[in-house]
Coordinates of C-alpha atoms in Angstrom, one line a residue:
Chain A
M1 CA 73.9 143.5 96.1
D2 CA 77.3 144.5 95.0
K3 CA 78.4 148.0 95.5
W4 CA 80.1 148.0 92.1
P5 CA 78.1 146.2 89.5
S6 CA 79.9 143.9 87.0
S7 CA 79.8 146.8 84.5
N8 CA 81.8 148.9 86.5
Q9 CA 84.4 146.7 87.3
K10 CA 85.2 146.2 83.6
W11 CA 85.8 149.9 83.3
L12 CA 87.8 150.1 86.4
S13 CA 90.3 147.5 85.1
A14 CA 90.4 149.6 82.0
W15 CA 91.9 152.2 83.9
C16 CA 94.8 149.9 84.5
I17 CA 97.3 149.2 81.3
K18 CA 98.1 145.8 81.5
P19 CA 100.2 143.6 79.3
V20 CA 98.2 141.6 76.8
G21 CA 99.9 138.9 74.7
G22 CA 103.3 140.5 75.3
A23 CA 102.1 144.0 74.2
L24 CA 100.9 146.8 76.3
V25 CA 97.4 147.8 75.5
R26 CA 95.7 150.8 76.5
Q27 CA 91.8 150.9 77.0
E28 CA 89.8 153.2 75.0
P29 CA 90.0 156.7 76.5
E30 CA 86.1 157.4 76.9
Y31 CA 85.9 154.4 79.2
I32 CA 88.4 155.6 81.4
L33 CA 86.8 159.1 81.5
L34 CA 83.4 157.8 82.4
A35 CA 85.0 155.7 85.1
L36 CA 86.4 158.8 86.6
M37 CA 82.9 160.4 86.4
G38 CA 81.3 157.6 88.3
S39 CA 78.3 157.1 86.3
P40 CA 79.4 154.3 84.0
L41 CA 75.9 152.3 83.7
K42 CA 74.7 152.6 80.1
K43 CA 71.2 153.5 80.0
I44 CA 68.8 153.7 76.9
M45 CA 65.6 155.5 76.5
L46 CA 62.4 153.8 75.8
C47 CA 59.4 155.9 74.6
S48 CA 55.7 154.6 75.3
S49 CA 52.7 155.2 72.9
E50 CA 51.7 158.0 75.4
K51 CA 55.1 159.7 74.8
E52 CA 56.4 159.0 78.2
I53 CA 60.1 158.3 78.2
F54 CA 61.6 155.5 80.6
S55 CA 65.2 155.2 81.2
V56 CA 66.5 151.7 81.6
E57 CA 70.0 149.9 81.8
E58 CA 70.8 149.0 78.2
Q59 CA 72.1 145.7 79.6
V60 CA 68.8 144.8 81.0
M61 CA 67.0 145.2 77.8
V62 CA 69.6 143.8 75.5
Q63 CA 69.5 140.5 77.6
H64 CA 65.8 140.1 77.2
S65 CA 64.4 141.9 74.0
V66 CA 65.8 140.5 70.5
I67 CA 64.4 143.5 69.0
I68 CA 66.2 146.0 71.2
N69 CA 69.4 143.8 71.1
N70 CA 69.1 144.0 67.2
M71 CA 68.8 147.8 67.3
I72 CA 71.6 148.3 69.5
E73 CA 74.0 146.0 67.6
D74 CA 73.2 147.3 64.2
G75 CA 74.1 150.9 65.4
S76 CA 70.8 152.3 64.5
Y77 CA 70.5 153.5 68.2
N78 CA 72.5 156.5 69.2
H79 CA 73.1 156.8 72.9
E80 CA 73.5 160.5 72.9
E81 CA 70.4 161.5 71.3
S82 CA 67.9 158.9 70.5
K83 CA 65.1 157.1 72.1
I84 CA 63.2 154.0 70.9
P85 CA 59.8 154.7 70.2
L86 CA 57.5 151.9 71.0
D87 CA 54.3 153.0 69.6
C88 CA 52.1 149.9 70.3
V89 CA 53.0 149.8 74.1
D90 CA 51.2 152.0 76.7
S91 CA 53.2 153.6 79.8
K92 CA 51.5 151.2 82.1
T93 CA 52.6 148.1 80.3
L94 CA 55.9 149.4 79.4
K95 CA 56.7 149.9 82.8
K96 CA 55.6 146.2 83.7
V97 CA 57.8 144.9 81.1
I98 CA 60.9 146.9 82.3
D99 CA 60.1 145.6 85.8
Y100 CA 60.2 142.1 84.7
C101 CA 63.4 142.5 82.6
T102 CA 65.1 144.3 85.4
H103 CA 64.2 141.9 88.0
H104 CA 65.1 138.8 86.0
T105 CA 68.5 140.3 85.2
H106 CA 69.5 141.3 88.7
H107 CA 68.0 138.2 90.3
H108 CA 69.0 135.5 87.9
N109 CA 70.9 133.9 90.3
D110 CA 68.1 133.3 92.8
N111 CA 66.8 129.9 93.4
Q112 CA 63.9 128.6 91.0
E113 CA 61.1 128.8 93.6
D114 CA 61.6 132.5 94.4
L115 CA 61.7 133.4 90.6
E116 CA 58.5 131.5 90.1
A117 CA 56.8 133.0 93.0
W118 CA 57.9 136.7 91.8
D119 CA 56.7 135.7 88.3
A120 CA 53.2 134.4 89.6
Q121 CA 52.9 137.8 91.6
F122 CA 54.0 139.7 88.5
L123 CA 51.2 138.0 86.3
N124 CA 48.5 138.7 89.0
V125 CA 46.7 141.4 86.6
D126 CA 43.4 141.7 85.0
S127 CA 42.8 140.2 81.7
N128 CA 43.4 143.3 79.8
G129 CA 46.7 143.7 81.5
L130 CA 47.6 140.1 80.6
Y131 CA 46.7 140.7 76.8
D132 CA 48.8 144.1 76.7
L133 CA 51.8 142.3 78.4
L134 CA 51.4 139.5 75.5
M135 CA 51.4 141.7 72.9
A136 CA 54.3 143.9 74.3
A137 CA 56.2 140.9 74.9
N138 CA 55.5 139.6 71.2
Y139 CA 56.5 142.9 69.8
L140 CA 59.7 143.1 71.7
E141 CA 60.4 139.5 71.3
I142 CA 61.0 138.8 75.0
R143 CA 61.1 134.9 74.8
N144 CA 60.8 134.1 78.5
L145 CA 57.9 136.5 79.2
L146 CA 56.2 135.1 76.2
D147 CA 56.7 131.5 77.7
L148 CA 55.5 132.6 80.9
I149 CA 52.4 134.3 79.6
Y150 CA 51.6 131.3 77.3
G151 CA 51.9 129.0 80.4
T152 CA 49.2 131.1 82.1
I153 CA 46.9 131.1 79.3
K154 CA 47.4 127.4 78.9
N155 CA 46.5 126.9 82.6
M156 CA 43.4 128.8 82.1
I157 CA 42.1 126.7 79.1
K158 CA 43.4 123.2 80.1
G159 CA 41.1 120.9 81.8
K160 CA 38.4 123.6 82.1
K161 CA 34.8 122.9 80.9
I162 CA 33.8 125.0 77.7
D163 CA 31.5 127.0 79.7
E164 CA 34.0 127.9 82.4
I165 CA 36.6 129.1 79.7
R166 CA 34.0 131.1 78.0
R167 CA 33.3 132.8 81.4
I168 CA 37.0 133.4 82.2
F169 CA 37.7 134.9 78.7
N170 CA 34.4 136.9 78.5
I171 CA 33.1 135.2 75.5
K172 CA 29.8 136.4 75.8
D173 CA 28.3 135.4 72.3
H174 CA 29.8 132.1 71.3
G175 CA 28.5 133.2 67.7
F176 CA 26.8 129.6 67.1
T177 CA 23.1 129.3 66.2
P178 CA 21.2 127.4 68.9
E179 CA 20.9 124.5 66.4
E180 CA 24.7 124.5 65.8
E181 CA 25.6 124.8 69.6
E182 CA 22.9 121.8 70.3
Q183 CA 24.8 119.8 67.4
N184 CA 28.2 120.4 68.7
R185 CA 27.1 119.2 72.2
K186 CA 25.5 116.2 70.9
E187 CA 28.5 115.2 68.8
Y188 CA 31.3 115.9 71.0
P189 CA 30.1 115.7 74.6
H190 CA 33.5 114.9 75.8
F191 CA 34.7 118.3 74.6
Y192 CA 32.5 120.0 77.2
Chain B
M1 CA 57.0 121.8 92.9
R2 CA 55.7 124.6 90.4
R3 CA 52.9 126.6 92.5
E4 CA 49.5 127.1 90.6
Q5 CA 49.8 130.2 88.5
V6 CA 47.5 133.1 89.8
Q7 CA 44.3 133.3 87.6
P8 CA 43.4 136.9 86.5
A9 CA 40.1 137.9 87.8
C10 CA 37.0 137.9 85.8
L11 CA 36.2 140.8 83.8
S12 CA 33.3 143.2 84.1
D13 CA 30.4 142.8 81.4
F14 CA 31.8 145.9 79.4
E15 CA 35.2 144.3 78.4
P16 CA 35.3 142.8 74.9
D17 CA 36.3 139.2 74.0
R18 CA 40.2 140.1 73.4
L19 CA 41.3 136.6 73.3
S20 CA 39.6 135.8 70.1
C21 CA 40.7 139.1 68.6
L22 CA 44.6 138.5 69.2
P23 CA 46.6 138.1 66.1
G24 CA 46.7 135.0 64.3
H25 CA 50.3 134.0 65.1
V26 CA 49.8 134.7 68.7
I27 CA 46.8 132.4 68.8
D28 CA 48.9 129.6 67.0
Q29 CA 51.3 129.9 69.7
I30 CA 48.8 129.7 72.4
L31 CA 47.3 126.5 70.7
S32 CA 50.6 124.8 70.1
H33 CA 51.4 125.1 73.9
L34 CA 48.3 123.3 74.7
P35 CA 48.0 119.3 74.3
L36 CA 46.4 118.5 71.0
R37 CA 43.0 117.7 72.7
E38 CA 42.7 120.7 74.4
A39 CA 43.7 122.6 71.1
V40 CA 41.0 120.7 69.2
R41 CA 38.4 121.4 72.0
T42 CA 38.5 125.2 71.3
S43 CA 36.5 124.3 68.2
V44 CA 33.5 124.5 70.1
L45 CA 34.4 127.6 72.1
S46 CA 32.8 130.1 69.7
S47 CA 32.4 130.3 65.9
K48 CA 35.4 132.4 65.7
W49 CA 37.4 129.5 67.3
R50 CA 35.9 126.8 65.1
Y51 CA 39.0 126.5 62.8
K52 CA 41.8 128.2 64.6
W53 CA 43.1 124.7 65.8
A54 CA 43.0 123.5 62.3
T55 CA 46.4 125.1 61.2
L56 CA 48.5 123.7 63.8
P57 CA 51.5 122.5 62.2
N58 CA 52.4 119.8 64.8
L59 CA 50.1 116.9 65.6
V60 CA 51.1 114.8 68.6
F61 CA 49.0 111.8 69.6
D62 CA 50.3 110.3 72.8
N63 CA 49.1 109.2 76.2
Q64 CA 48.0 112.7 76.9
C65 CA 45.8 112.7 74.0
H66 CA 42.5 111.8 75.8
S67 CA 41.1 111.5 79.4
V68 CA 41.9 108.3 81.2
A69 CA 38.6 108.0 82.6
S70 CA 38.0 104.6 81.1
Q71 CA 40.3 101.7 81.7
D72 CA 38.8 99.6 79.0
H73 CA 41.5 99.1 76.3
S74 CA 39.1 98.8 73.2
D75 CA 37.3 102.0 74.4
I76 CA 40.5 103.8 74.6
K77 CA 41.6 102.4 71.3
N78 CA 38.3 103.6 69.7
K79 CA 38.4 106.9 71.2
L80 CA 41.9 107.3 69.9
L81 CA 40.8 106.1 66.4
R82 CA 38.1 108.6 66.4
I83 CA 40.3 111.5 67.6
I84 CA 42.9 111.0 64.9
D85 CA 40.5 110.5 62.0
H86 CA 38.6 113.7 63.2
V87 CA 41.9 115.6 63.3
L88 CA 43.3 114.4 60.2
L89 CA 40.2 115.0 58.2
L90 CA 39.5 118.3 59.5
H91 CA 43.0 119.9 59.5
A92 CA 43.9 122.6 56.9
G93 CA 47.2 123.7 55.9
A94 CA 50.7 122.2 56.0
I95 CA 51.4 119.4 58.4
N96 CA 54.9 119.6 59.8
K97 CA 55.0 117.0 62.3
F98 CA 53.0 113.9 63.2
K99 CA 53.9 111.8 66.2
L100 CA 51.8 108.9 67.2
S101 CA 53.1 107.2 70.5
H102 CA 50.4 105.5 72.2
R103 CA 50.9 102.6 74.6
D104 CA 47.8 100.8 73.7
L105 CA 47.7 98.5 70.7
I106 CA 46.4 100.4 67.6
G107 CA 45.2 98.6 64.4
V108 CA 47.7 98.0 61.6
T109 CA 45.3 99.2 59.0
D110 CA 44.5 102.3 60.8
I111 CA 48.2 103.2 60.8
D112 CA 48.6 102.4 57.0
R113 CA 45.6 104.6 56.3
W114 CA 47.0 107.6 58.4
S115 CA 50.4 107.2 56.8
L116 CA 49.0 107.4 53.3
H117 CA 47.1 110.5 54.2
L118 CA 50.4 112.1 55.7
T119 CA 52.4 111.4 52.8
R120 CA 49.9 113.2 50.7
R121 CA 50.2 116.3 53.1
S122 CA 53.8 116.4 52.8
V123 CA 54.7 115.8 56.1
K124 CA 58.2 116.8 57.3
E125 CA 58.6 115.0 60.6
F126 CA 57.3 111.5 61.4
V127 CA 57.6 109.7 64.4
L128 CA 55.9 106.5 65.3
E129 CA 56.3 104.4 68.3
I130 CA 54.5 101.2 68.5
W131 CA 54.5 100.2 72.3
K132 CA 52.9 97.0 72.1
G133 CA 52.8 93.9 69.8
Q134 CA 54.9 92.8 66.9
R135 CA 57.0 94.9 64.8
Y136 CA 54.7 97.2 62.5
K137 CA 55.7 96.6 58.7
I138 CA 55.8 100.2 57.3
P139 CA 53.9 100.9 54.5
S140 CA 55.1 101.3 50.9
C141 CA 53.3 104.8 50.6
L142 CA 55.7 106.0 53.5
F143 CA 58.8 105.0 51.5
A144 CA 57.8 107.3 48.9
C145 CA 57.3 110.4 50.8
Q146 CA 60.0 112.8 49.6
S147 CA 59.0 115.5 52.0
L148 CA 60.3 113.9 55.1
V149 CA 63.1 115.7 57.0
H150 CA 63.1 113.5 60.3
L151 CA 61.9 109.9 60.5
E152 CA 61.6 108.3 64.0
L153 CA 60.5 104.4 64.3
F154 CA 60.2 102.4 67.3
N155 CA 59.3 98.6 67.0
C156 CA 58.9 98.8 63.3
W157 CA 59.9 96.3 60.3
L158 CA 61.2 98.1 57.4
K159 CA 60.9 96.4 53.8
P160 CA 60.6 99.1 51.1
P161 CA 59.3 98.3 47.8
S162 CA 61.6 97.6 44.8
T163 CA 60.7 101.4 43.6
F164 CA 62.3 102.9 46.5
Q165 CA 64.5 105.7 45.7
G166 CA 65.6 106.9 49.1
F167 CA 64.7 109.9 51.1
K168 CA 66.2 112.9 49.2
N169 CA 65.5 115.2 51.9
L170 CA 66.0 113.3 54.9
K171 CA 68.3 114.7 57.5
S172 CA 67.7 112.7 60.6
L173 CA 66.9 109.0 61.0
D174 CA 66.3 107.3 64.3
L175 CA 65.4 103.7 64.4
Q176 CA 65.1 101.8 67.5
H177 CA 63.9 98.1 68.0
V178 CA 63.7 97.6 64.1
T179 CA 64.2 94.7 62.0
L180 CA 65.6 95.2 58.5
A181 CA 67.8 93.3 56.1
Q182 CA 71.5 94.1 55.3
D183 CA 71.0 95.4 51.9
V184 CA 68.0 97.4 52.9
F185 CA 69.8 99.2 55.6
E186 CA 72.8 100.0 53.4
N187 CA 70.7 101.2 50.6
L188 CA 68.6 103.2 52.9
I189 CA 71.8 104.9 54.2
S190 CA 73.5 105.4 51.0
S191 CA 70.4 106.7 49.3
C192 CA 69.7 109.5 51.8
P193 CA 72.3 112.0 50.5
M194 CA 71.4 114.8 53.2
L195 CA 71.6 112.5 56.2
E196 CA 73.2 114.2 59.1
R197 CA 71.9 112.3 62.2
L198 CA 71.5 108.5 62.5
T199 CA 70.3 106.7 65.7
L200 CA 70.4 102.8 65.6
M201 CA 69.4 101.1 68.7
N202 CA 68.4 97.4 69.3
F203 CA 68.3 96.2 65.6
D204 CA 68.0 93.0 64.2
G205 CA 68.2 91.4 60.6
F206 CA 71.7 92.1 60.1
A207 CA 75.2 92.0 61.6
N208 CA 77.7 93.8 59.5
L209 CA 77.5 97.8 59.3
N210 CA 78.9 99.9 56.5
I211 CA 78.0 103.6 56.9
D212 CA 78.4 105.5 53.5
A213 CA 77.0 108.9 54.5
P214 CA 78.9 112.1 53.4
N215 CA 77.0 114.5 55.2
L216 CA 76.6 112.5 58.5
Q217 CA 77.6 114.5 61.7
F218 CA 76.1 112.5 64.5
F219 CA 75.9 108.7 64.9
D220 CA 74.6 106.8 67.8
I221 CA 74.4 103.0 67.7
G222 CA 73.5 100.4 70.3
G223 CA 73.2 96.8 69.4
K224 CA 74.7 93.4 68.6
F225 CA 76.8 93.5 65.4
E226 CA 79.9 91.8 64.1
D227 CA 81.5 94.4 62.0
I228 CA 81.3 98.1 61.6
S229 CA 83.0 100.2 59.0
F230 CA 82.6 103.8 57.8
E231 CA 83.0 105.1 54.2
N232 CA 83.0 108.7 53.2
T233 CA 82.2 109.9 56.5
F234 CA 84.3 112.8 56.9
Q235 CA 82.0 115.3 58.5
L236 CA 81.3 112.8 61.4
S237 CA 82.0 114.7 64.7
V238 CA 79.9 113.0 67.3
V239 CA 80.1 109.1 67.6
S240 CA 78.6 107.0 70.4
I241 CA 79.0 103.1 69.6
G242 CA 77.7 100.5 72.1
L243 CA 78.2 96.8 71.4
Y244 CA 76.0 94.8 73.5
L245 CA 77.4 91.4 72.3
N246 CA 80.4 89.7 74.4
F247 CA 81.9 87.9 71.4
E248 CA 84.3 85.0 71.8
T249 CA 87.8 86.2 70.8
N250 CA 89.3 83.2 68.9
Q251 CA 93.1 83.3 69.1
N252 CA 93.8 81.5 65.8
R253 CA 91.4 83.7 63.7
L254 CA 92.8 86.7 65.1
R255 CA 96.6 86.5 65.0
G256 CA 98.0 88.7 62.4
S257 CA 94.8 90.0 61.5
S258 CA 94.6 93.9 60.7
S259 CA 93.9 96.2 63.5
N260 CA 90.2 97.1 63.9
L261 CA 91.3 100.3 65.6
L262 CA 93.1 101.5 62.5
K263 CA 90.3 100.6 60.1
F264 CA 87.8 102.4 62.4
F265 CA 89.7 105.7 62.4
V266 CA 90.5 105.8 58.8
H267 CA 87.2 107.5 58.0
L268 CA 86.8 109.6 61.0
P269 CA 89.5 112.4 60.9
H270 CA 87.1 115.2 62.5
V271 CA 85.6 113.2 65.2
R272 CA 85.0 115.7 68.2
R273 CA 83.2 113.3 70.7
L274 CA 83.5 109.6 70.9
E275 CA 81.7 107.0 73.2
V276 CA 82.9 103.5 73.2
Q277 CA 80.4 101.7 75.1
S278 CA 79.8 98.0 76.5
Y279 CA 82.0 95.7 74.5
F280 CA 83.1 98.1 71.7
L281 CA 86.5 98.6 73.0
K282 CA 87.2 94.9 73.1
Y283 CA 86.3 94.9 69.4
L284 CA 88.7 97.8 68.7
A285 CA 91.3 95.6 70.3
I286 CA 91.2 93.0 68.1
G287 CA 94.2 92.8 65.7
A288 CA 97.9 94.3 66.1
V289 CA 97.1 97.5 68.2
P290 CA 99.6 100.2 67.2
L291 CA 101.3 102.5 69.5
K292 CA 99.8 105.6 68.0
L293 CA 97.4 106.3 65.0
P294 CA 98.9 107.3 61.8
R295 CA 97.0 110.4 61.9
P296 CA 96.2 112.0 65.2
C297 CA 92.6 112.9 66.0
I298 CA 93.1 116.5 66.5
D299 CA 89.6 117.4 67.0
L300 CA 88.6 114.9 69.7
S301 CA 88.0 116.7 72.8
Y302 CA 85.8 114.3 74.8
L303 CA 86.4 110.6 75.1
S304 CA 84.3 108.1 77.1
I305 CA 85.3 104.4 77.1
R306 CA 84.1 101.3 78.8
M307 CA 87.1 99.2 79.7
N308 CA 88.2 96.0 81.1
F309 CA 91.2 96.8 83.4
N310 CA 92.2 93.2 83.3
D311 CA 92.6 92.8 79.6
S312 CA 96.0 94.2 78.4
K313 CA 94.8 94.6 74.9
E314 CA 92.0 96.8 75.9
I315 CA 94.3 99.0 78.0
S316 CA 96.7 99.2 74.8
T317 CA 93.9 100.3 72.8
A318 CA 93.0 103.1 75.3
L319 CA 96.4 104.1 75.4
C320 CA 96.8 104.4 71.7
L321 CA 93.7 106.7 71.6
L322 CA 95.2 108.7 74.2
R323 CA 98.4 109.2 72.4
S324 CA 96.9 109.9 69.3
S325 CA 94.4 112.7 70.8
P326 CA 96.6 115.8 71.6
N327 CA 93.4 118.0 72.3
L328 CA 91.7 115.8 74.6
Q329 CA 90.1 117.7 77.4
E330 CA 87.5 115.4 79.1
L331 CA 87.9 111.5 79.6
E332 CA 85.5 109.3 81.2
V333 CA 86.6 105.7 81.8
L334 CA 83.9 103.1 83.1
A335 CA 85.3 99.7 84.3
R336 CA 83.5 96.9 82.8
P337 CA 83.8 93.8 85.2
D338 CA 85.8 90.9 83.8
E339 CA 83.5 88.0 83.0
Q340 CA 86.2 85.2 81.9
N341 CA 88.2 83.2 84.4
V342 CA 91.0 82.6 81.8
L343 CA 92.6 85.9 80.7
I344 CA 93.2 86.0 77.2
H345 CA 95.5 88.9 77.4
P346 CA 96.7 89.2 81.1
Y347 CA 97.9 92.4 82.4
C348 CA 101.8 93.0 81.7
G349 CA 102.1 95.5 84.5
E350 CA 103.8 99.0 83.9
D351 CA 105.3 97.7 80.6
E352 CA 102.0 98.9 79.1
Y353 CA 102.8 102.4 79.9
C354 CA 105.8 103.1 77.3
S355 CA 105.9 106.3 75.3
C356 CA 103.5 108.2 77.7
P357 CA 102.2 111.3 76.0
I358 CA 101.8 114.7 77.8
M359 CA 97.9 115.1 77.7
Q360 CA 95.8 118.3 78.0
L361 CA 93.1 116.6 80.0
R362 CA 91.2 118.8 82.3
H363 CA 88.5 116.7 83.8
V364 CA 88.7 112.9 84.3
R365 CA 86.1 110.5 85.6
I366 CA 86.8 107.0 86.6
D367 CA 83.7 104.7 87.8
G368 CA 83.5 101.5 89.1
V369 CA 87.0 100.8 90.1
S370 CA 87.9 98.8 93.1
G371 CA 91.6 99.3 93.5
T372 CA 93.2 96.5 91.7
K373 CA 96.8 97.1 90.2
P374 CA 96.0 97.7 86.5
E375 CA 93.3 100.4 87.8
L376 CA 95.8 102.0 90.0
D377 CA 98.5 102.2 87.4
F378 CA 96.2 103.6 84.9
I379 CA 94.9 106.3 87.3
S380 CA 98.8 107.0 88.3
F381 CA 99.7 107.3 84.7
L382 CA 96.9 109.9 84.1
L383 CA 97.9 112.0 87.0
L384 CA 101.4 112.0 85.9
Y385 CA 101.0 113.0 82.5
S386 CA 98.1 115.6 82.9
P387 CA 99.7 118.9 83.8
V388 CA 96.8 121.0 83.2
L389 CA 94.3 118.7 85.1
E390 CA 91.5 120.4 87.0
R391 CA 89.5 117.6 88.4
M392 CA 89.4 113.8 88.6
T393 CA 86.5 112.1 90.0
V394 CA 86.9 108.5 91.2
K395 CA 83.8 106.4 92.0
P396 CA 84.5 102.9 93.5
V397 CA 82.3 100.1 92.8
S398 CA 81.2 99.6 96.4
S399 CA 81.9 101.8 99.4
G400 CA 84.6 101.2 101.9
V401 CA 87.4 100.7 99.4
T402 CA 89.9 102.5 101.8
E403 CA 93.0 101.1 100.2
L404 CA 92.0 102.6 97.0
M405 CA 91.7 106.0 98.7
K406 CA 95.1 105.7 100.2
E407 CA 96.5 105.1 96.7
L408 CA 95.0 107.9 95.4
L409 CA 96.1 110.2 98.0
R410 CA 99.7 109.3 97.6
F411 CA 99.9 109.3 93.8
R412 CA 102.1 112.1 92.4
R413 CA 100.5 114.7 90.1
A414 CA 101.8 116.8 87.4
S415 CA 99.1 119.3 87.9
G416 CA 99.3 121.6 90.9
R417 CA 95.7 122.6 90.5
A418 CA 94.2 119.1 90.3
E419 CA 91.5 118.1 92.7
I420 CA 90.7 114.5 93.4
I421 CA 87.1 113.9 94.2
Y422 CA 86.3 110.5 95.9
Q423 CA 82.6 109.8 95.2
E424 CA 81.2 107.3 97.7
S425 CA 78.4 105.0 96.5
P426 CA 75.3 105.8 98.8

């Protein structure tokens, strides 16, 4: 991994004053200051429903979550003071979501097979965990994580017998009366 | 190859059935990721799931629609019939898209019936692909469907009733392997004022095309026609034209006739991407080819042409285009082998290359050349007059054409950064 992540390099070159279009242009003074301080990665704070604070690179979340991207863009997030409250996401799920986004940002140049293997391992959670991730990804509007989860659920349904699907999703009581259930099986045997 | 997704472990007895309690729009998403058959199957999963599938907006019936356990065609056909009838009858809510694309023969009356039902349900996208059999005659009811935004037909015959008023909301029309008469086509295009995309492939029933479409942005055509003209098409930005007919050029008829090239570009001031395929360049070369177009194509940034390097008129036409496109960045030239033994317009040598423009080409691709003089002259011209060229890829028609390679190495280049890539055919 690069010693200097790309966001650093932007600010290092800001230190230089170079001609742009014939005129000399100075970069913003605070960027130069931050470069001197040596901690240039912009971070944001996310707060789970359990009031736990997670610090994560702004770039990572902005790339993946439409909701967070919009918040940063329209200026409703103040870097100095605020944290983004996510009341519908618990700490365990939020940590996983941050894991996913961080991995995909830093490893986006990896080959497809490695990424898919990582994704498969990432989704090796129990059903509850899967639903929590689904709801979090839905709330934060993280498209690629959503597609990944929908793909997994699709595979849990596609081609499986009805009884097996009921077992996998723990649908203990199918809610049909015995007559209805029998009627269904008689009329649509190919569904089962 | 994709690895199998790891399945979550089964839950303990005390976990509730969370799947069924997910919010409606999330369940809609889950169901729309499934093939239609699987989505409909969930109706017997539990009483909560009975009608969750019934609000799916897009109904796609294709080969994935049912299990292929049976090879008997009438059996498959009957199954499909039942499935479509079942789905259309039980579906609730708006139908956004209906697609029927099945390789087995489907009864005409069935499709008529489904079309009628769909027009009543205000379908927005209608895709019908008839793989086998004769052209399917589109029923009159479909021509009255004003909710249509996208219409895609494959192997159909269009004959609208006299009451046809056009499709007022149609933005995209895709017709392939269709039969329709000249006046039907012209009326269809001019009565769809919102039309933005038009695809027309392998059509019969008419030979002269007149496209009158003020909102058209994308136009893709491939077929046999005699004449093409545009009217009011000032928004057209992506055009691909393939003339599949090698027409005979009659010298007497053509002497002194107006230039097809001029006529073609009069109504296309903003074209951005242009593909001139098959014999269309030969068509454009008819008439007196000007040195430059009266108005340059300032938006043209991508050009692909299939050219007969042995026909000097085609080369003149290509050069006229290059002179008139000051912002062209990508060029693709595909060689068309010369079929005639007698050259009507034999190559005049380097006289062709008078008044050479400085071009802004960055990427060039030349395909199917064998190292003849006209080809080499053309490549040399491109290299000499493209000072910002980054890459030129040359793919010969057969391997081992070392003379071509030697010449390419020798050519002077205006661009210091140009790479020439010689792509051997495997």
